[in-house]
Coordinates of C-alpha atoms and ligand atoms in Angstrom, one line a residue:
X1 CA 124.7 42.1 27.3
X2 CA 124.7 38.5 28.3
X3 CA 121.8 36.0 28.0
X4 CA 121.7 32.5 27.7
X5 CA 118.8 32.0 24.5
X6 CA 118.4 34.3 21.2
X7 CA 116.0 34.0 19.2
X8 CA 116.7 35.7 15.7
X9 CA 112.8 36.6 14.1
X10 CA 109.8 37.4 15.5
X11 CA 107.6 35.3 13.4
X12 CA 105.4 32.5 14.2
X13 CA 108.4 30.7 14.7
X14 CA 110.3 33.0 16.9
X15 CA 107.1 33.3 19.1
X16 CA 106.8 29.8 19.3
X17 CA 110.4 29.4 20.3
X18 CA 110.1 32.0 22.8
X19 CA 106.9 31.1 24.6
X20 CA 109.0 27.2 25.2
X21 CA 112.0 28.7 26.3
X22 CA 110.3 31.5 28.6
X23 CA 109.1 28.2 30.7
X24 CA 112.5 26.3 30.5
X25 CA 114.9 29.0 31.6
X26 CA 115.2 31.1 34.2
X27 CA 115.5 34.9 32.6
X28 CA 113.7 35.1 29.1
X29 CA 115.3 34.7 26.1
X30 CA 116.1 37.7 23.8
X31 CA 114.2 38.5 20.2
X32 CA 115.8 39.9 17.2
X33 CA 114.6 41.2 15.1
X34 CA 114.1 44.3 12.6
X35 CA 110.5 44.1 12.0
X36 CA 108.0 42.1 14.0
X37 CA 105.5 39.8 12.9
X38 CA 107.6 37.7 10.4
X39 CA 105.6 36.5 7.2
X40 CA 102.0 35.7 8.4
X41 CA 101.2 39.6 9.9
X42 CA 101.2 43.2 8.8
X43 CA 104.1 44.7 10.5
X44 CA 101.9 47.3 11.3
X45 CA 98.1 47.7 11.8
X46 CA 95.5 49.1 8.5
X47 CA 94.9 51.9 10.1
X48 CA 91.2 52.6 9.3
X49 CA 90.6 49.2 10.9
X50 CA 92.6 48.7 14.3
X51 CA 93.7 45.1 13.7
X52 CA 96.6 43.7 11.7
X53 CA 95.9 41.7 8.8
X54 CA 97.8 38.5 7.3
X55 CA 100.4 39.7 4.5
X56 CA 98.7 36.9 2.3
X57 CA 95.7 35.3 2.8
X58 CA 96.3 32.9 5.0
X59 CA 93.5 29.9 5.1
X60 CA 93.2 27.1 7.7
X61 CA 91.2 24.1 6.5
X62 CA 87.7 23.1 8.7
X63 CA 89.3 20.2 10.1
X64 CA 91.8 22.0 11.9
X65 CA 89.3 24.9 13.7
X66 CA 88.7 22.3 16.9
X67 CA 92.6 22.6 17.4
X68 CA 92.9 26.7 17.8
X69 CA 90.5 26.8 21.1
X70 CA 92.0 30.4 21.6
X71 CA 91.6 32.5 18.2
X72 CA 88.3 33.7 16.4
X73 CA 87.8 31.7 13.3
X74 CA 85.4 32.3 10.0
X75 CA 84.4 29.6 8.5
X76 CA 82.9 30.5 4.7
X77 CA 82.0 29.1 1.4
X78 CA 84.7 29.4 -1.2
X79 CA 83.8 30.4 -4.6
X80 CA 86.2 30.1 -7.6
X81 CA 85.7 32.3 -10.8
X82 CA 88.4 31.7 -13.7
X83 CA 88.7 34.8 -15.2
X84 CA 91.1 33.2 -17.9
X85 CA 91.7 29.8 -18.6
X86 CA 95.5 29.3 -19.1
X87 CA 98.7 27.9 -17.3
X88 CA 97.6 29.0 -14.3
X89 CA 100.2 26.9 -12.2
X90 CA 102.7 27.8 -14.4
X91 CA 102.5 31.5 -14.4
X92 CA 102.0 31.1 -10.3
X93 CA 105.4 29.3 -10.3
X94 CA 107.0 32.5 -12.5
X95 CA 107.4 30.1 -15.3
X96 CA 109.9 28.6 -13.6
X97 CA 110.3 24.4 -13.9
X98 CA 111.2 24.2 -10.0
X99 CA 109.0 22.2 -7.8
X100 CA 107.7 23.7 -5.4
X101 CA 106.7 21.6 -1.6
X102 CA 103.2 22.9 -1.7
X103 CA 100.9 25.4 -3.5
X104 CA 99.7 28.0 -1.0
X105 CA 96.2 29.3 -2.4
X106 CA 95.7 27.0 -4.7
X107 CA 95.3 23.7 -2.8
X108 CA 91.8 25.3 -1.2
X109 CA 90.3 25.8 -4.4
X110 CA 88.6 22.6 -4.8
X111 CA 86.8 22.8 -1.6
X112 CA 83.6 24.5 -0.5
X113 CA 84.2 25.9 2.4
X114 CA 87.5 27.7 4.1
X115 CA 88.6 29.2 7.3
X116 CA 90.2 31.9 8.5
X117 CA 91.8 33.6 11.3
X118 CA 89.8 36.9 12.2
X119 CA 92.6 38.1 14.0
X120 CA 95.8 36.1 13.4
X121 CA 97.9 38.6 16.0
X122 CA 95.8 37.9 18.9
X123 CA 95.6 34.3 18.0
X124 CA 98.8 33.3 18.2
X125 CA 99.4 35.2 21.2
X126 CA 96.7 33.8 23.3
X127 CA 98.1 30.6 21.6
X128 CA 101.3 30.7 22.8
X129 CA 100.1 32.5 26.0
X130 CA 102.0 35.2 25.4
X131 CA 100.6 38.6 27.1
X132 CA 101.2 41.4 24.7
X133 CA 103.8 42.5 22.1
X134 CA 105.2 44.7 25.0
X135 CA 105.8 42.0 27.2
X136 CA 108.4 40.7 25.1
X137 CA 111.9 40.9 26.0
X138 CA 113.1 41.9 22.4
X139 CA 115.6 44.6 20.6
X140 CA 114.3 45.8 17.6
X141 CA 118.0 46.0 15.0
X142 CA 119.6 44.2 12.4
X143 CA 122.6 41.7 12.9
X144 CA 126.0 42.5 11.6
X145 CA 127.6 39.2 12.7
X146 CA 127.6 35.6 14.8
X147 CA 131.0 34.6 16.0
X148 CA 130.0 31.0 16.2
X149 CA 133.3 30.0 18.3
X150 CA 132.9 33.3 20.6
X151 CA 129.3 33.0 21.0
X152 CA 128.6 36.7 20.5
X153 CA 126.2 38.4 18.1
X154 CA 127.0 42.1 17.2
X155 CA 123.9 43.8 15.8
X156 CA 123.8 46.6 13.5
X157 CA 123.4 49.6 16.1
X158 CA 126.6 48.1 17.4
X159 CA 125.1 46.0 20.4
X160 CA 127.2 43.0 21.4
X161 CA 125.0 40.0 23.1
X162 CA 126.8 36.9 24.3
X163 CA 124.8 33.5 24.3
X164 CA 124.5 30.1 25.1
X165 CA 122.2 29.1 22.1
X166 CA 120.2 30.5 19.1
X167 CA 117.1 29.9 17.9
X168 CA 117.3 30.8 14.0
X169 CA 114.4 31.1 12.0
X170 CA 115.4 33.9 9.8
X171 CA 115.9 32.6 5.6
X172 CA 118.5 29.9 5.4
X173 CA 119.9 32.3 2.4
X174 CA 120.8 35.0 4.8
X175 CA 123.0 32.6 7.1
X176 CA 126.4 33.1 4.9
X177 CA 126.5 37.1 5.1
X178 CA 126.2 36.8 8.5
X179 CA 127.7 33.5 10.2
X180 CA 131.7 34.0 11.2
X181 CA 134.2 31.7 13.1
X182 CA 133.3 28.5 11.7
X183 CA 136.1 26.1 11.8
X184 CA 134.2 23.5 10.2
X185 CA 134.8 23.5 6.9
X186 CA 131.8 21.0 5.7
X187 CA 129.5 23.6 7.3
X188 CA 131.2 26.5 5.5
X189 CA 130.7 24.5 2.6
X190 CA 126.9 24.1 2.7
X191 CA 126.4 27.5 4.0
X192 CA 128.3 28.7 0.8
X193 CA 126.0 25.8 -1.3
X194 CA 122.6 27.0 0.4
X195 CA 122.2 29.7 -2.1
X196 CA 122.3 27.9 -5.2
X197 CA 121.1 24.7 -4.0
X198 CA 117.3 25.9 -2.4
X199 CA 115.3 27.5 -4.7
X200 CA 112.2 29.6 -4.4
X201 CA 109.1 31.6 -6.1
X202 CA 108.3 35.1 -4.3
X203 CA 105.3 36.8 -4.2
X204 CA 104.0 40.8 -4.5
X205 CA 101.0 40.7 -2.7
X206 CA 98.7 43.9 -2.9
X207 CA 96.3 44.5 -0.4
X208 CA 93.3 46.8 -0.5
X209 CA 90.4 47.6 2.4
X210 CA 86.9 47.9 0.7
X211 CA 84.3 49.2 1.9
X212 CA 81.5 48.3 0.0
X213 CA 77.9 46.4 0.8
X214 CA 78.8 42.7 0.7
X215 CA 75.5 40.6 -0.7
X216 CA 76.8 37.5 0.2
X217 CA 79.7 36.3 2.8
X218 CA 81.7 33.9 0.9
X219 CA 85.5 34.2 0.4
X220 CA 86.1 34.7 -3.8
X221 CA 88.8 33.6 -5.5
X222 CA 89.8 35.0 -9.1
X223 CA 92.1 33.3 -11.4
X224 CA 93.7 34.6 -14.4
X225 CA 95.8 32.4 -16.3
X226 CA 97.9 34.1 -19.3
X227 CA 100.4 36.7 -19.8
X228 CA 98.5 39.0 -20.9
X229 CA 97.5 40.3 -17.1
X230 CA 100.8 40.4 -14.6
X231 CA 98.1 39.3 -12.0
X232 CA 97.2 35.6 -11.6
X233 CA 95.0 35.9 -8.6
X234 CA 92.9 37.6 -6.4
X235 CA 91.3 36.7 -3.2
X236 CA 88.3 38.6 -1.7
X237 CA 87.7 38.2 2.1
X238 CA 84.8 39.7 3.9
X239 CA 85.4 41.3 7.2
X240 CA 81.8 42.7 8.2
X241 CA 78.8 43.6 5.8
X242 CA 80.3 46.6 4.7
X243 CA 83.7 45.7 4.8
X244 CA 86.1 43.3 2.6
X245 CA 89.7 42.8 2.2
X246 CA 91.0 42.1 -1.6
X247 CA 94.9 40.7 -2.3
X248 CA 95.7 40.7 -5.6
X249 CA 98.8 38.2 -6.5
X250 CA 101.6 37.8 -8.9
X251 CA 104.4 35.8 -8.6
X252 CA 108.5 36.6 -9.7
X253 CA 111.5 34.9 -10.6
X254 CA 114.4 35.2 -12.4
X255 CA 112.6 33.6 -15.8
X256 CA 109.7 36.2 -15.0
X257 CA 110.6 39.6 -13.0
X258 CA 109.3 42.2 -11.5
X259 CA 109.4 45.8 -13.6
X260 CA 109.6 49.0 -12.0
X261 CA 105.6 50.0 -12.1
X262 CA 104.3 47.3 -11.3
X263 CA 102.1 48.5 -8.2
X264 CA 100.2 50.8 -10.6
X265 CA 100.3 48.1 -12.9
X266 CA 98.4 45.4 -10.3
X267 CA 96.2 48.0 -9.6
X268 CA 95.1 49.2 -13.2
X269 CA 94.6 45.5 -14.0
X270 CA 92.6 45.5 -11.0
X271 CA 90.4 48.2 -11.7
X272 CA 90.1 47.1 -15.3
X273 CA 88.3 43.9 -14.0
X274 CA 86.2 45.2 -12.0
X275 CA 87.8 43.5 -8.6
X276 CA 88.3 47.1 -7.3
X277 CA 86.4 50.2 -7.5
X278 CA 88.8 53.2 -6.9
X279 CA 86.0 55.4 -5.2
X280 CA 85.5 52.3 -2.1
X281 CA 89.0 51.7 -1.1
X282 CA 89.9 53.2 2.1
X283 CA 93.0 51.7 2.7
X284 CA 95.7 50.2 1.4
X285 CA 99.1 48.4 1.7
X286 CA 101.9 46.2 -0.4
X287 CA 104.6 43.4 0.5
X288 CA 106.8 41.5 -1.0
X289 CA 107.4 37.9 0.3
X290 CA 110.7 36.7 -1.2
X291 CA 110.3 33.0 0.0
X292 CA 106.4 32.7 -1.3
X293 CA 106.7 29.1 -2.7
X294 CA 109.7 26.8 -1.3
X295 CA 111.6 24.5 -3.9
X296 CA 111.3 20.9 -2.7
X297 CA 115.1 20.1 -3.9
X298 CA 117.8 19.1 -2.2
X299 CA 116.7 19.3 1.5
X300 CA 119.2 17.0 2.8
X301 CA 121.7 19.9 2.7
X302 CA 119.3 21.6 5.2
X303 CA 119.4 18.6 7.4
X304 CA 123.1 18.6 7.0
X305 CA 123.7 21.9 7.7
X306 CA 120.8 21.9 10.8
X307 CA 122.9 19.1 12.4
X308 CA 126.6 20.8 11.8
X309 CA 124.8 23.9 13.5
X310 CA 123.3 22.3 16.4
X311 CA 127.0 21.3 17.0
X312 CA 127.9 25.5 17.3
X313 CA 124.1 25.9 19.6
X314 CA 122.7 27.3 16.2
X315 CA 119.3 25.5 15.8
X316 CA 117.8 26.1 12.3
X317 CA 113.7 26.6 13.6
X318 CA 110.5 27.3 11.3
X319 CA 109.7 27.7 7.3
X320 CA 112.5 29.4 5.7
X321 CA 115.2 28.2 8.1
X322 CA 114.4 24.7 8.2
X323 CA 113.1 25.2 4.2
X324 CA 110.1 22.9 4.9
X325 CA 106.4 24.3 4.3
X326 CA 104.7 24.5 7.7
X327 CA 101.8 26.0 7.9
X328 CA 100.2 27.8 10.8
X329 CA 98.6 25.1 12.4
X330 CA 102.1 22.6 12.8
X331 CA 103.9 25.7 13.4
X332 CA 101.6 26.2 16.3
X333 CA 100.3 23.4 17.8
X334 CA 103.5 20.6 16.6
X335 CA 106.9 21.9 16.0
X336 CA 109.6 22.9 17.8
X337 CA 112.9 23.6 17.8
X338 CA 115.4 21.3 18.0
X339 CA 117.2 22.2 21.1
X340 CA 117.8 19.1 23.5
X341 CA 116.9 20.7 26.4
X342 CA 113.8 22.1 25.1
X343 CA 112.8 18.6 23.6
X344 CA 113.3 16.7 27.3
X345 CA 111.2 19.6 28.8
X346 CA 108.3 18.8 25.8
X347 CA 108.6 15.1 27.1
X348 CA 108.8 16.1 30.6
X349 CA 105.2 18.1 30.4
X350 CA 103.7 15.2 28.2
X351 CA 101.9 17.4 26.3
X352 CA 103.5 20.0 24.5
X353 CA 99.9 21.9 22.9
X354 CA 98.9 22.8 25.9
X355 CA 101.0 26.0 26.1
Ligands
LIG401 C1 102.3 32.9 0.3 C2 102.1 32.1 1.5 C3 100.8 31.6 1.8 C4 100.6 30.9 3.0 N1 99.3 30.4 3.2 C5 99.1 29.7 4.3 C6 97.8 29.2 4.6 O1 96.9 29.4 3.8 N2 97.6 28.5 5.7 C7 98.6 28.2 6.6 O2 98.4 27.6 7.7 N3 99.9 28.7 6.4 C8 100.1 29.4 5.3 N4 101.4 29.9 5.0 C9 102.5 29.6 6.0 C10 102.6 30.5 7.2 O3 102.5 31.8 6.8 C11 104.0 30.1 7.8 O4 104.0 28.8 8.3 C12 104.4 31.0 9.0 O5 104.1 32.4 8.7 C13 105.9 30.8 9.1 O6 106.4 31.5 10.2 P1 108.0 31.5 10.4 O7 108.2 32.3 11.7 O8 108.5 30.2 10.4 O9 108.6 32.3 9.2 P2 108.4 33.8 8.7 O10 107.4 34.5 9.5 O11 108.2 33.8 7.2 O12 109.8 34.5 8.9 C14 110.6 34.2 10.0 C15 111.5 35.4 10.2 O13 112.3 35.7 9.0 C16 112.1 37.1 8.6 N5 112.1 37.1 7.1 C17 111.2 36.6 6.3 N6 111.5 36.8 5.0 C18 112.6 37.5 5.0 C19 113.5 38.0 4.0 N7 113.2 37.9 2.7 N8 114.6 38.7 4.4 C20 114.9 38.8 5.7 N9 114.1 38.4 6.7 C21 113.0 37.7 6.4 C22 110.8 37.5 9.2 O14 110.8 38.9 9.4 C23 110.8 36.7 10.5 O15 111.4 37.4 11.5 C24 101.7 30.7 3.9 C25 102.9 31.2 3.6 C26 103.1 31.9 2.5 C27 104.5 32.5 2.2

């Protein structure tokens, strides 16, 4: 197979990419990628309620509603209840000392009200004006390797594409196991550096469908911060009356792991204060988000390495392959990739929002 742009993820990123490029060239580019959705979406719906969810809960401060004409957005008070007073940041950052570029979660909790995409799927499809998930020209597999001097991928099912660029926006980390035929040695040297060098808190996020009378619609955050409960915090948003979504949190690292159990262990801790009631759940799903909190060290190797890759038509695009902590709204509505075609058709249009 032969194309000329491949985009490697299906996140906001890759959907980004792909709605700029789909104007620019003459046949679509090609998606791959092994589940869809990247980190903001469910890869597949909850069931019980026909729409896909964030992973996390993903908030969107009031300023920024007037700049997402397309998507349906909630805007309630936020209400913070310390269930434990302790080292909250701390045990968020899996006792670890690394400093982290921002704090998802936690940077809404002084403010009264937040917002929220009702359905992020749809939003960033309308967005992006991209018609459906069908309509994408995408192969759903894995990638066993990128001969950077050939310009060929060969994916896991054994599929060989030949390109003229790639749009990367898979982790940085997962570059080395993959990248081959790079005869510069300075790039093989940061690829090989990457893994030490960025560092990173992950997340288990649980995620549980209520349905239950809601009294009030607010969104309800709950903090607890010792050791003594593996969760640190749980965030309640309401869907409809009867009808609320609950993620409960807790972060790993090496200095602070994850134990086999520790599902039933979220969820007993769960039940035991009272933020679920067994009998009212009707549905229920977990993730793991690897890259939950990026470190804020040593980002000039990213640069480095983004530049010696341009150089092979390997453009690092998005959160975990640039390493920088865009959120929806810049992802959306401000960044793009850093392809020099794609940034003289941006200048040409004038206005690059308007998608
Ligand atoms: C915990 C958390 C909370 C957030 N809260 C907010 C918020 O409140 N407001 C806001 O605006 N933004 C928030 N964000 C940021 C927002 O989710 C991102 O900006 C957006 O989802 C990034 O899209 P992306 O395509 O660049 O990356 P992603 O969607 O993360 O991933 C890109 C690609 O890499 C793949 N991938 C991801 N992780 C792995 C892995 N470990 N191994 C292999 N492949 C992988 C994905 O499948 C996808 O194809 C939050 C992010 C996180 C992690």
């Amino acid at each position: 197979m032969k194309v000329k742009g491949v985009i490697i993820g299906s996140g906001l990123s890759g959907l980004k990419s792909y709605a700029l490029l789909s104007k620019q060239l003459d046949s679509p580019p090609l998606i791959i990628d092994f589940t869809f959705g990247g980190s903001l979406v469910m890869p597949v719906d909850i069931t019980k309620l026909s729409r896909v969810v964030p992973k996390v809960p993903i908030f969107i401060s009031t300023e920024l509603v007037s700049f997402f004409p397309h998507c349906s957005i909630k805007c309630l008070p936020l209400e913070v209840i310390v269930l434990k007073e302790g080292d909250l940041i701390d045990k968020v950052k899996g006792y670890t000392t690394i400093n982290v570029q921002r704090l998802w979660i936690y940077e809404i909790l002084k403010k009264n009200e937040v917002c929220f995409l009702i359905e992020p799927n749809d939003c960033i499809f309308k967005s992006l004006n991209i018609a459906s998930v069908t309509s994408l020209n995408r192969v759903r597999d894995n990638i066993r390797k990128i001969d950077a001097e050939r310009k060929n991928i060969v994916t896991s099912q054994g599929l060989i594409i030949e390109y003229d660029f790639i749009v990367y926006t898979w982790p940085i980390h997962s570059l080395r196991n993959i990248l081959t035929n790079i005869s510069d040695i300075s790039v093989n040297k940061m690829l090989t550096t990457v893994d030490s060098a960025l560092n990173y808190v992950s997340i288990y996020s649980q995620l549980y469908l209520i349905n239950e009378k809601i009294s009030e619609q607010k969104v309800s955050v709950f903090v607890h911060g010792t050791k003594t409960y593996r969760m640190h915090t749980a965030v309640k948003v309401p869907i409809s009356d009867n009808l609320y979504t609950i993620y409960v949190l807790t972060s790993y690292s090496k200095n602070y792991p994850l134990h086999a159990g520790i599902g039933e262990k979220l969820y007993s801790e769960a039940k035991r204060l009272r933020l679920i009631n067994p009998a009212t759940i009707i549905d229920y799903a977990d993730v793991n988000i690897t890259y939950g909190f990026l470190g804020a060290e040593n980002l000039d190797i990213v640069d480095e390495l983004r530049r010696g890759l341009g150089n092979y038509n390997i453009h690092l695009f998005g959160r975990i392959a640039e390493w920088r902590e865009y959120d929806v709204a810049t992802l959306l509505l401000k960044a793009v990739p850093t392809i020099p075609e794609l940034r003289w058709v941006i200048f040409e249009d004038g206005d690059h929002q308007e998608m």
